[in-house]
Coordinates of C-alpha atoms in Angstrom, one line a residue:
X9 CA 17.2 -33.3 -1.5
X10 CA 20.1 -35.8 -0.3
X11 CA 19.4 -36.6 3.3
X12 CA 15.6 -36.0 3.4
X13 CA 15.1 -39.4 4.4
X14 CA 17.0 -38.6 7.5
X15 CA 15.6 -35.7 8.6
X16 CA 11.9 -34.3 9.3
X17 CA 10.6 -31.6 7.6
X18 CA 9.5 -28.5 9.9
X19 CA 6.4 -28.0 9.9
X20 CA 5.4 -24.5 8.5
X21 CA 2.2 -22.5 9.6
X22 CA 1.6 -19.2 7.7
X23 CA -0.7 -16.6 8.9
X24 CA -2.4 -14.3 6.4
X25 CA -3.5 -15.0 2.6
X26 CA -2.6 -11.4 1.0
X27 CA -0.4 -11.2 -1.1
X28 CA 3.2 -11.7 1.4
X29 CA 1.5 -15.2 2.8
X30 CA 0.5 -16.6 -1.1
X31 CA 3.9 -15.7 -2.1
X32 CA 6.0 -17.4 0.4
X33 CA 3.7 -20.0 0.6
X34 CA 3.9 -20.5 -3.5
X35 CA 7.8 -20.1 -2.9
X36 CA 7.8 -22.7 -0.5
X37 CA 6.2 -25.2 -2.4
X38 CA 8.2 -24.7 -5.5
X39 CA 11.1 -25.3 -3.6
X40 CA 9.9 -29.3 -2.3
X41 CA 8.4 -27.5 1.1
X42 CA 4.6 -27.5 2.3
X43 CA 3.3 -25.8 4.6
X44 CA 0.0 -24.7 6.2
X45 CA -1.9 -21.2 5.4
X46 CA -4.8 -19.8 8.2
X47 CA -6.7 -16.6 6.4
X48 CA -9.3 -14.9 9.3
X49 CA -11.2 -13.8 6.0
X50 CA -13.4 -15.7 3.4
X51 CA -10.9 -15.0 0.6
X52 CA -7.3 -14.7 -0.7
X53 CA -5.4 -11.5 -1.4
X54 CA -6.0 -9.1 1.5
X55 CA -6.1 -5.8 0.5
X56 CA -5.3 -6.8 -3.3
X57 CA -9.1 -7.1 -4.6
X58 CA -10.5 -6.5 -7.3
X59 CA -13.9 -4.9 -8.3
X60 CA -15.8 -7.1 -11.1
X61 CA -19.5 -7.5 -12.8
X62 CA -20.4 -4.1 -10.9
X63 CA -19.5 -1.3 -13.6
X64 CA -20.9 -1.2 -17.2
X65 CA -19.3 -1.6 -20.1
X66 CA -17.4 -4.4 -18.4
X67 CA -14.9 -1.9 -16.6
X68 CA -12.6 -3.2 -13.7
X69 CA -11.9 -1.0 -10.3
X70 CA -9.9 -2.0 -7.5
X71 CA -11.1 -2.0 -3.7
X72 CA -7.4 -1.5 -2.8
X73 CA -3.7 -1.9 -4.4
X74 CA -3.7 -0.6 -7.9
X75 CA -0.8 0.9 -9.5
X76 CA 2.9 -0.7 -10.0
X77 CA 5.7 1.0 -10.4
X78 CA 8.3 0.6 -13.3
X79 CA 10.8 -0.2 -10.8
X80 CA 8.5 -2.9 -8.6
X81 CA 10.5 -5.9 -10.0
X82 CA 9.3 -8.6 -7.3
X83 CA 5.6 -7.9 -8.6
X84 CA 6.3 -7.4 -11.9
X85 CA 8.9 -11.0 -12.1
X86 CA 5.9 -12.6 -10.6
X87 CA 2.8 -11.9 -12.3
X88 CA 5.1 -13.0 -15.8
X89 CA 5.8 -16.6 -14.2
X90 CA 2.3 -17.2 -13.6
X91 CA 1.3 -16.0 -17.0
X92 CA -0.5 -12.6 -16.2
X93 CA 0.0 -9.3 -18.4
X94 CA 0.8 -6.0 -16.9
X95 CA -1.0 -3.1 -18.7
X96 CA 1.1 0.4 -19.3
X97 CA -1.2 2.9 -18.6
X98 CA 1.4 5.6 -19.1
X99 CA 1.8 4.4 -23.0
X100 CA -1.7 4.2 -23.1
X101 CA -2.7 7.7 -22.0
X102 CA -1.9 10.6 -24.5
X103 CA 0.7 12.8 -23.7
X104 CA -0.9 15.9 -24.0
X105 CA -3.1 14.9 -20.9
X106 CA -2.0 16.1 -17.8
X107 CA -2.8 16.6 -14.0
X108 CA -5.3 19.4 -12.9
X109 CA -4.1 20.9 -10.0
X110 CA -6.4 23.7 -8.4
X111 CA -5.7 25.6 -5.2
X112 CA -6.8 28.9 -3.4
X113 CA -10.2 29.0 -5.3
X114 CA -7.8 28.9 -8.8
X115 CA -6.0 26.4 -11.5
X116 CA -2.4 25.3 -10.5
X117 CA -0.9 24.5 -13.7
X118 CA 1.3 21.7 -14.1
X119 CA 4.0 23.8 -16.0
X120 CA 3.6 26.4 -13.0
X121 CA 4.4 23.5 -10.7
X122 CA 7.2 22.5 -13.1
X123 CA 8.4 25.8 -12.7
X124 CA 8.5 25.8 -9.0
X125 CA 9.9 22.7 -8.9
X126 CA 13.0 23.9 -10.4
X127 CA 13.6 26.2 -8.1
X128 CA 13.9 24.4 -5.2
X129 CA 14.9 20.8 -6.8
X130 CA 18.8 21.8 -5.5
X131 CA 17.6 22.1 -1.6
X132 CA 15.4 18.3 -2.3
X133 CA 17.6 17.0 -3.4
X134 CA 20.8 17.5 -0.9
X135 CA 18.6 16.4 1.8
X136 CA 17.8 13.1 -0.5
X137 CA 21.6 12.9 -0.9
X138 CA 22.2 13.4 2.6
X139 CA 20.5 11.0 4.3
X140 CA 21.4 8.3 2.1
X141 CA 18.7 6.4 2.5
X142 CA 17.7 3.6 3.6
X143 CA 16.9 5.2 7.3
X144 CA 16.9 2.2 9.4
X145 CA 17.0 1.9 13.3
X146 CA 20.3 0.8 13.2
X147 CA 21.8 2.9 10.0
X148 CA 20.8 6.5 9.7
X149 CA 22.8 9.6 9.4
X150 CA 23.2 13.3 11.0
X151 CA 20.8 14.3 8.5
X152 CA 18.7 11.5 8.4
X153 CA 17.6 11.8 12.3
X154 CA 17.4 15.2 12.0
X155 CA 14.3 15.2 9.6
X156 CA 13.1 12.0 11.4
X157 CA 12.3 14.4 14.1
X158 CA 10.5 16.9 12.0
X159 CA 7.4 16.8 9.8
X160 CA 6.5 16.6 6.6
X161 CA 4.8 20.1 6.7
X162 CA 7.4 21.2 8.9
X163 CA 9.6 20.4 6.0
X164 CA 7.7 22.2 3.3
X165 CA 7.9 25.3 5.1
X166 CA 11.1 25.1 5.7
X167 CA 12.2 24.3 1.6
X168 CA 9.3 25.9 -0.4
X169 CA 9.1 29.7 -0.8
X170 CA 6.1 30.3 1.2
X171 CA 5.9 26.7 2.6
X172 CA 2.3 25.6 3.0
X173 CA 0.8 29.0 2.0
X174 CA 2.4 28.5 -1.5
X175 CA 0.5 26.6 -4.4
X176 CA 3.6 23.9 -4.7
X177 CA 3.5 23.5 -0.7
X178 CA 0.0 23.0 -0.9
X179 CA 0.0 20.6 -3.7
X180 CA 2.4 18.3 -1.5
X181 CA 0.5 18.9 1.7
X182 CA -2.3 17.4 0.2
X183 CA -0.5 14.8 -1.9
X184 CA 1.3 13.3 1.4
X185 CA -1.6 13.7 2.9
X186 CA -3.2 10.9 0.4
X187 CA 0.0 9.1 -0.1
X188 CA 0.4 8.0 3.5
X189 CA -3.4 8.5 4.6
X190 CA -2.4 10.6 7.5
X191 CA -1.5 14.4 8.0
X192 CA 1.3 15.5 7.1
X193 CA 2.2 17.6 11.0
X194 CA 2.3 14.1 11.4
X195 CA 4.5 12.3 9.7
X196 CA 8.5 12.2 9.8
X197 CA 9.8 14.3 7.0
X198 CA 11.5 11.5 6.0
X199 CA 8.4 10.0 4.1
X200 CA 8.4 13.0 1.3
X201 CA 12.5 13.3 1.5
X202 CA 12.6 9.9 0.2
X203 CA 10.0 10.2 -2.6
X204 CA 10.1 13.6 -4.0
X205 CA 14.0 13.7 -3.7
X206 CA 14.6 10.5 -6.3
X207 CA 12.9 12.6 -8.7
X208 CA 14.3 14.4 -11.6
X209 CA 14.9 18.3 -12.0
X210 CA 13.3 18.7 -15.2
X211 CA 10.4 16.1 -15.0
X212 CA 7.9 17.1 -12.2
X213 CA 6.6 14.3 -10.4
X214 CA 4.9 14.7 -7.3
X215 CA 6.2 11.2 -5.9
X216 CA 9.4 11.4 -7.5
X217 CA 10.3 8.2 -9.3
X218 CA 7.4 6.4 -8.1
X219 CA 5.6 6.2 -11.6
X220 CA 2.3 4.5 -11.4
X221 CA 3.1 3.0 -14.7
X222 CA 1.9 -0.5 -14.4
X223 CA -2.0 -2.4 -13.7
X224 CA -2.6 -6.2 -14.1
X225 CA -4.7 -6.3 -17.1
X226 CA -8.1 -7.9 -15.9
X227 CA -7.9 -7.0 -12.3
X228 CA -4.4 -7.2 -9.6
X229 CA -6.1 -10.1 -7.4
X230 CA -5.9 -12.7 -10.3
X231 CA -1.9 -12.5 -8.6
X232 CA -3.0 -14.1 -5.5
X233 CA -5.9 -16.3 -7.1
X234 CA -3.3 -18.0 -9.1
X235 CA -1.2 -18.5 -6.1
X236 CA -3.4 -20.0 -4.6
X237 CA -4.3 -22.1 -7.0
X238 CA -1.3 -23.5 -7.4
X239 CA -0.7 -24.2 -3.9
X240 CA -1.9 -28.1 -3.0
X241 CA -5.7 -28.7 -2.1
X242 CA -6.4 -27.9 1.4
X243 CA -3.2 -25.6 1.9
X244 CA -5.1 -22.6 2.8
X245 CA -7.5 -22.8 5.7
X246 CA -10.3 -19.8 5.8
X247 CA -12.6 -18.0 8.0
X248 CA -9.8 -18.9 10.8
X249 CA -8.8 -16.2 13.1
X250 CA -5.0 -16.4 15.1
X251 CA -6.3 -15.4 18.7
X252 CA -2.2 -16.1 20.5
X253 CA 1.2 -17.2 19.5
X254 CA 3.2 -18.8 22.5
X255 CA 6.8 -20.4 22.3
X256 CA 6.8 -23.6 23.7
X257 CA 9.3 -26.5 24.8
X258 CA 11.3 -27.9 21.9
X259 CA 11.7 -24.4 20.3
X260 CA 8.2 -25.0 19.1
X261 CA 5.3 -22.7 18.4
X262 CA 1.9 -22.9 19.7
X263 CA -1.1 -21.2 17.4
X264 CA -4.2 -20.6 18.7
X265 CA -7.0 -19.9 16.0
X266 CA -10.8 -19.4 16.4
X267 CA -13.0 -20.8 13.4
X268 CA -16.6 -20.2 14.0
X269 CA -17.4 -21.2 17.3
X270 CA -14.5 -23.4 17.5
X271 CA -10.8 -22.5 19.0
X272 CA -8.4 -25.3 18.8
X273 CA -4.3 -25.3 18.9
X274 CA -1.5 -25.9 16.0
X275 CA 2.0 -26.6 16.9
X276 CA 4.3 -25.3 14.4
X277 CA 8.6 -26.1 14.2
X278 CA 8.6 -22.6 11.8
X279 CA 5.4 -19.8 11.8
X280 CA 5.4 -16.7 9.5
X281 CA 3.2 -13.7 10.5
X282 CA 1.7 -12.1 7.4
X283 CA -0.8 -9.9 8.8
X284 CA -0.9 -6.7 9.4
X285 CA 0.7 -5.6 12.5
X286 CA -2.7 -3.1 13.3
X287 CA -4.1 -6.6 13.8
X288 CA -1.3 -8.0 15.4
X289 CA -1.9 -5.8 17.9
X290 CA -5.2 -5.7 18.5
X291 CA -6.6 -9.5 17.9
X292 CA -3.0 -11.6 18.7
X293 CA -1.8 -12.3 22.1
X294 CA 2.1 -12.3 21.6
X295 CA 3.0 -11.9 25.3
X296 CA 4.5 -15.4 25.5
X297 CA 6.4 -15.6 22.0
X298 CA 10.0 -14.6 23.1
X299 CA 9.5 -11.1 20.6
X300 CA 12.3 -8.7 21.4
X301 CA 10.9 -5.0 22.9
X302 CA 11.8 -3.4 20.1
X303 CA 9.7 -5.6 17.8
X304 CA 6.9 -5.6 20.4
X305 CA 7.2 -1.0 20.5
X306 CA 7.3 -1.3 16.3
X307 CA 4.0 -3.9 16.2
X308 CA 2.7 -1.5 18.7
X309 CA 3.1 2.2 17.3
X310 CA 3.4 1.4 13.7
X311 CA 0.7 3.6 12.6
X312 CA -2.1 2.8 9.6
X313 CA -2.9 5.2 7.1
X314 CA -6.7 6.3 7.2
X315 CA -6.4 6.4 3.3
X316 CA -10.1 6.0 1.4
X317 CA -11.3 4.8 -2.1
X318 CA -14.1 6.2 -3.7
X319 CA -14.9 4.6 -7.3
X320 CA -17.0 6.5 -9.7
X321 CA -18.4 5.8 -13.0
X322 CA -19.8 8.7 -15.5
X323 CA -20.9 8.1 -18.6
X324 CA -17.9 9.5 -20.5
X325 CA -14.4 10.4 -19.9
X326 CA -15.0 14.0 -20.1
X327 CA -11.6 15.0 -18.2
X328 CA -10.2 13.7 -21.3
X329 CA -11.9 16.5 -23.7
X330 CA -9.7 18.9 -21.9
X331 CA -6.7 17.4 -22.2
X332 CA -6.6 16.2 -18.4
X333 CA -5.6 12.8 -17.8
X334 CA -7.8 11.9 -14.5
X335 CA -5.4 13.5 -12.1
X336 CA -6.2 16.2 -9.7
X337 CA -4.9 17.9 -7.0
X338 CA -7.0 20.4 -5.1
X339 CA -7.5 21.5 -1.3
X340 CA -11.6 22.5 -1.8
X341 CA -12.4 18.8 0.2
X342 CA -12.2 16.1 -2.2
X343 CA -8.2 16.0 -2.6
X344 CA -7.1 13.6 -5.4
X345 CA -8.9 11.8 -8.1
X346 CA -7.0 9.7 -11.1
X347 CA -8.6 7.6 -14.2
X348 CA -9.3 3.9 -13.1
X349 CA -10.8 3.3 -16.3
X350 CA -7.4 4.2 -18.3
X351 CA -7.2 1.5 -21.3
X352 CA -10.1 -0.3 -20.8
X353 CA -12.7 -0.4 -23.2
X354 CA -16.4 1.7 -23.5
X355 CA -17.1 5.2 -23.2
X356 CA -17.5 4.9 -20.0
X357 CA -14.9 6.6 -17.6
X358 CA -14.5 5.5 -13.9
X359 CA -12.4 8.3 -11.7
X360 CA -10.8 6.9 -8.5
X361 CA -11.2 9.6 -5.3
X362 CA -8.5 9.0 -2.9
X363 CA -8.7 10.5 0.1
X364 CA -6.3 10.3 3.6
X365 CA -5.9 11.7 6.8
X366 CA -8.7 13.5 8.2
X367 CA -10.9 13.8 5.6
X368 CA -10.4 9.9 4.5
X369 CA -11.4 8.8 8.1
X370 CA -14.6 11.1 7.3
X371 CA -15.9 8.7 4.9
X372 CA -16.6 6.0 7.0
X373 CA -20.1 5.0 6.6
X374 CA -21.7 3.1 3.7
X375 CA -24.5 4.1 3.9
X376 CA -23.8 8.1 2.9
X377 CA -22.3 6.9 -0.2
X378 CA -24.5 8.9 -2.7
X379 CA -24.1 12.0 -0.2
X380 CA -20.3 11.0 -0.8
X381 CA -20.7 11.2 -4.5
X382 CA -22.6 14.5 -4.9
X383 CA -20.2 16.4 -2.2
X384 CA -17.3 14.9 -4.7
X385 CA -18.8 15.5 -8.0
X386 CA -19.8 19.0 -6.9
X387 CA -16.6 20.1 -6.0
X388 CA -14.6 18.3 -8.9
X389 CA -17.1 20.7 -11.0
X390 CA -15.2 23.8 -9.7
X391 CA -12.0 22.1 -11.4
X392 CA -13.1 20.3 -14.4
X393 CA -16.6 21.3 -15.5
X394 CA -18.6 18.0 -16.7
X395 CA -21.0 19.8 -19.3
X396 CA -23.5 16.7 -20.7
X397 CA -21.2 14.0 -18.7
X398 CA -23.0 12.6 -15.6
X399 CA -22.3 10.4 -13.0
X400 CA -24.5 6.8 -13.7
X401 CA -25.1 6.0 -10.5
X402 CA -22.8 3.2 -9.8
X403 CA -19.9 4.1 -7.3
X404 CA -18.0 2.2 -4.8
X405 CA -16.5 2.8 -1.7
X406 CA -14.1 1.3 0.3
X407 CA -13.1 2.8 3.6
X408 CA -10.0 0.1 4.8
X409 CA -10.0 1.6 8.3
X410 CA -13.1 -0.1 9.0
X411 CA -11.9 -3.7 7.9
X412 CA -11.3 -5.6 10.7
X413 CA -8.6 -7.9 9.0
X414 CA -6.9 -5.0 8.1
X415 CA -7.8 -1.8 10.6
X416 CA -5.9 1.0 7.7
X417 CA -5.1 1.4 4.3
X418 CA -1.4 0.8 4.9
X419 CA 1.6 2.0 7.3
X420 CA 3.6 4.9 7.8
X421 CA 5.6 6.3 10.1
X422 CA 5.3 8.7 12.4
X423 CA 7.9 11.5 14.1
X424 CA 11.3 9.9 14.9
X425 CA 10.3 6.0 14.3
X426 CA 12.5 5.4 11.2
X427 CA 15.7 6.1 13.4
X428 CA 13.3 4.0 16.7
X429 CA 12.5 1.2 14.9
X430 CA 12.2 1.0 11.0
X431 CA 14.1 -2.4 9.8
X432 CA 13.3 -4.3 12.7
X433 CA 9.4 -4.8 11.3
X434 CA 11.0 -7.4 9.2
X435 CA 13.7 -8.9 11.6
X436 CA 12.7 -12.9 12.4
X437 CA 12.2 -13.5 15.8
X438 CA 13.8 -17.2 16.7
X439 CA 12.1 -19.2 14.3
X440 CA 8.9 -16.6 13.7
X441 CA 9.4 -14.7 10.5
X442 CA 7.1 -11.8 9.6
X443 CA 6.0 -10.8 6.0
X444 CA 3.7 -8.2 4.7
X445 CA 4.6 -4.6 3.4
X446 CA 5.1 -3.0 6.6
X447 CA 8.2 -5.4 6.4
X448 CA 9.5 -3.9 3.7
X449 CA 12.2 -1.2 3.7
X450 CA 12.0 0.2 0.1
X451 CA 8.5 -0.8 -0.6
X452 CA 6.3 -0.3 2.3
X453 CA 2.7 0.5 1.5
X454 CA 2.9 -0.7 -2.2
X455 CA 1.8 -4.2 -3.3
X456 CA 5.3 -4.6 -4.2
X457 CA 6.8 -4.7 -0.7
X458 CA 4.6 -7.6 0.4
X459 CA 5.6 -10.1 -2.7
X460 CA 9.4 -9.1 -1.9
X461 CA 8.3 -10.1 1.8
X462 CA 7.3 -12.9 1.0
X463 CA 9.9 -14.0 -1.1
X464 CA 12.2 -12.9 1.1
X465 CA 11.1 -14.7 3.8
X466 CA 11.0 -17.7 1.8
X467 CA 14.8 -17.5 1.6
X468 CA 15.1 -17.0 5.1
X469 CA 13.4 -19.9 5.7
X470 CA 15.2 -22.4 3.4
X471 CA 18.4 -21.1 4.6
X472 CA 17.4 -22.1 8.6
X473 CA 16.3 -25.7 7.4
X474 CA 18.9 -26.8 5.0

């Protein structure tokens, strides 16, 4: 760059090696820019990890993040420029394999919820038209506040025949449930409205036209292992904890971090927080960093999703024997499962038991894990009967609530905070940018929305300091 002789580079501190840090960071340094990365944890890639060398047959799970959708372009772009293959599970399962859903003690057809679907699609979808989304503190229509301020369940009574006592409104009462890890009486309407209304009248799809298409064959954290790979030696600095930001003379930023039993202090001309704001909260003193109040109320009552992973290996796929493609919906305890094991070679099958809200917080100690498994497996019986299959004994659970570097599964938002504060999350604060998927206004909660924060943030910051 002309000039560069004349004028010092800023020096950058990062917080946070998931997946928004690693990608600004990388962006950074492709543009001619270095800067400095503190992770609290032992590893990259946050809540992007991969499970390896556990399950036989050579079969890959993930702790967290898992599916990309068709239209997730930042994640997609990404993983292609650093040479990594997405796999298309959708191509890869057959057809004729569809979701289970079971309610009321009986099977829930898919074409029954096809059916249902069409009948009220009209009523989804003028409230997906009205609001014109996105709802943002600052943009949001008559509409728009108006189901801000009601629930999701509140909703489904109010559009399905029935509401909640009807097989469709209990399908999506217990798939919002798991979607946002919380339930659904409370969370603004707003989250389901903007999901199940982008769908299409004669293709059923519980999230609309969130897909699930796309995995990273071989595991998703090889994104943010080859991040940080390419990043110079020494960039990232672990096991190192932000305890307080402060604004100081000079515009200036001081960092305080705690690494073992050692706290020292960083000055920093530009800092980017890439952490979750659950632990922004709870572990960062930001009393002294200049933050507006309405960046301070949305770090503060941004809620986390109590979502839980439970991964399961049998010794076959035998969902697939009657033509059911991992997927279930049922309200008998365990909620949803799906196929982590789609494409991937064996006979072995691995289901995936997400759970949210309520019941997801229940699962919260490791050491139940096989009463975990046998209260699952006993119920999933009731909706798809195993005959010979049985479960080998290997199974994995992963309760993100209790993870003190990320204290949730991911955000949502509650009554009435997209018209309070949604949009701001990702608002720089002087020269304090903030990254991670709870930045994101189209793809918060999805691995997606933290690469576009961190790209985006990138930009940002290239645009103050040339």
């Amino acid at each position: 760059m002309e000039g560069d002789h004349k004028k010092e580079k800023p020096k950058i501190v990062i917080v946070g090696a998931g997946l928004a840090g690693l990608t600004c960071a990388y962006r950074l340094f492709k543009s001619g820019i270095k800067c400095k990365v503190f992770e609290a944890s032992e590893r990259v890639g946050g809540r992007c990890f991969s499970i390896r060398n556990y399950f036989l047959d050579n079969q890959i799970a993930e702790h967290g993040g898992e599916l990309i959708d068709s239209e997730h372009n930042e994640i997609k772009e990404l993983a292609k420029e650093i040479g990594l293959k997405l796999e298309n599970l959708i191509d890869i399962d057959k057809k004729e394999n569809k979701p289970f859903y079971f309610f009321n003690g009986q099977p829930y057809s898919y074409d029954e919820a096809s059916k249902d679907w069409l009948s009220v699609y009209p009523r989804v979808r003028k409230d997906y038209e009205d609001v014109k989304f996105p709802t943002l503190y600052n943009k949001y229509t008559n509409r728009g506040y108006e189901l801000d301020n009601i629930s999701v369940r509140q909703w489904i009574n109010q559009i399905i025949p029935e509401g909640v006592n009807s097989n469709l409104g209990r399908l999506l009462d217990v798939a919002y449930s798991v979607e946002y890890g919380a339930e659904t009486n409370t969370q603004s309407a707003l989250n389901i409205v903007r999901l199940l209304g982008s769908g299409e009248e004669n293709a059923f799809n519980i999230f609309g036209s969130s897909d699930r298409m796309y995995h990273i064959k071989g595991g998703n954290d090889q994104l943010p292992g080859r991040l940080y790979r390419a990043l110079p030696k020494g960039t990232v600095k672990f096991k190192t904890q932000l305890l307080s930001i402060s604004k100081v003379k000079y515009d200036k930023y001081k960092l305080v971090f705690q690494s073992a039993c050692k706290v020292a202090s960083v000055l920093a001309d530009i800092v980017v927080l890439a952490i979750p704001f659950s632990v922004l909260k709870l572990s960062v003193n930001y009393d002294k960093a200049g933050f507006s109040e309405l960046k301070k109320q949305a770090i503060d009552e941004l809620a986390m999703g109590t979502n839980t992973k439970l991964n399961v290996q049998f010794t076959s796929r035998y969902w697939r024997r009657v033509n059911n493609n991992g997927t279930t919906y049922c309200n008998i305890g365990y909620q949803v499962t799906r196929e982590g094991s789609c494409g991937q070679l064996g006979t072995k099958g691995i289901l995936v038991n997400n759970t949210g809200g309520k019941i997801g917080a229940s699962y919260n100690n490791q050491e139940y894990i096989k009463q975990y498994v046998e209260t699952f497996i006993n119920r999933l019986d009731r909706v798809i009967p195993r005959r010979n299959a049985k479960w080998n004994g290997k199974a994995i659970l992963d309760y993100w609530t209790g993870n003190r570097w990320t204290l949730g599964s991911y955000p949502y938002y509650k009554l009435g905070q997209y018209t309070k504060f949604a949009g701001v999350e990702g608002e720089s604060e002087g020269n304090c940018f903030f990254a991670g998927d709870q930045t994101s206004i189209y793809y918060q909660g999805y691995m997606n929305g933290a690469v576009e924060s961190g790209e985006r943030v990138c930009k940002e910051i290239l645009e103050r300091i040339r």
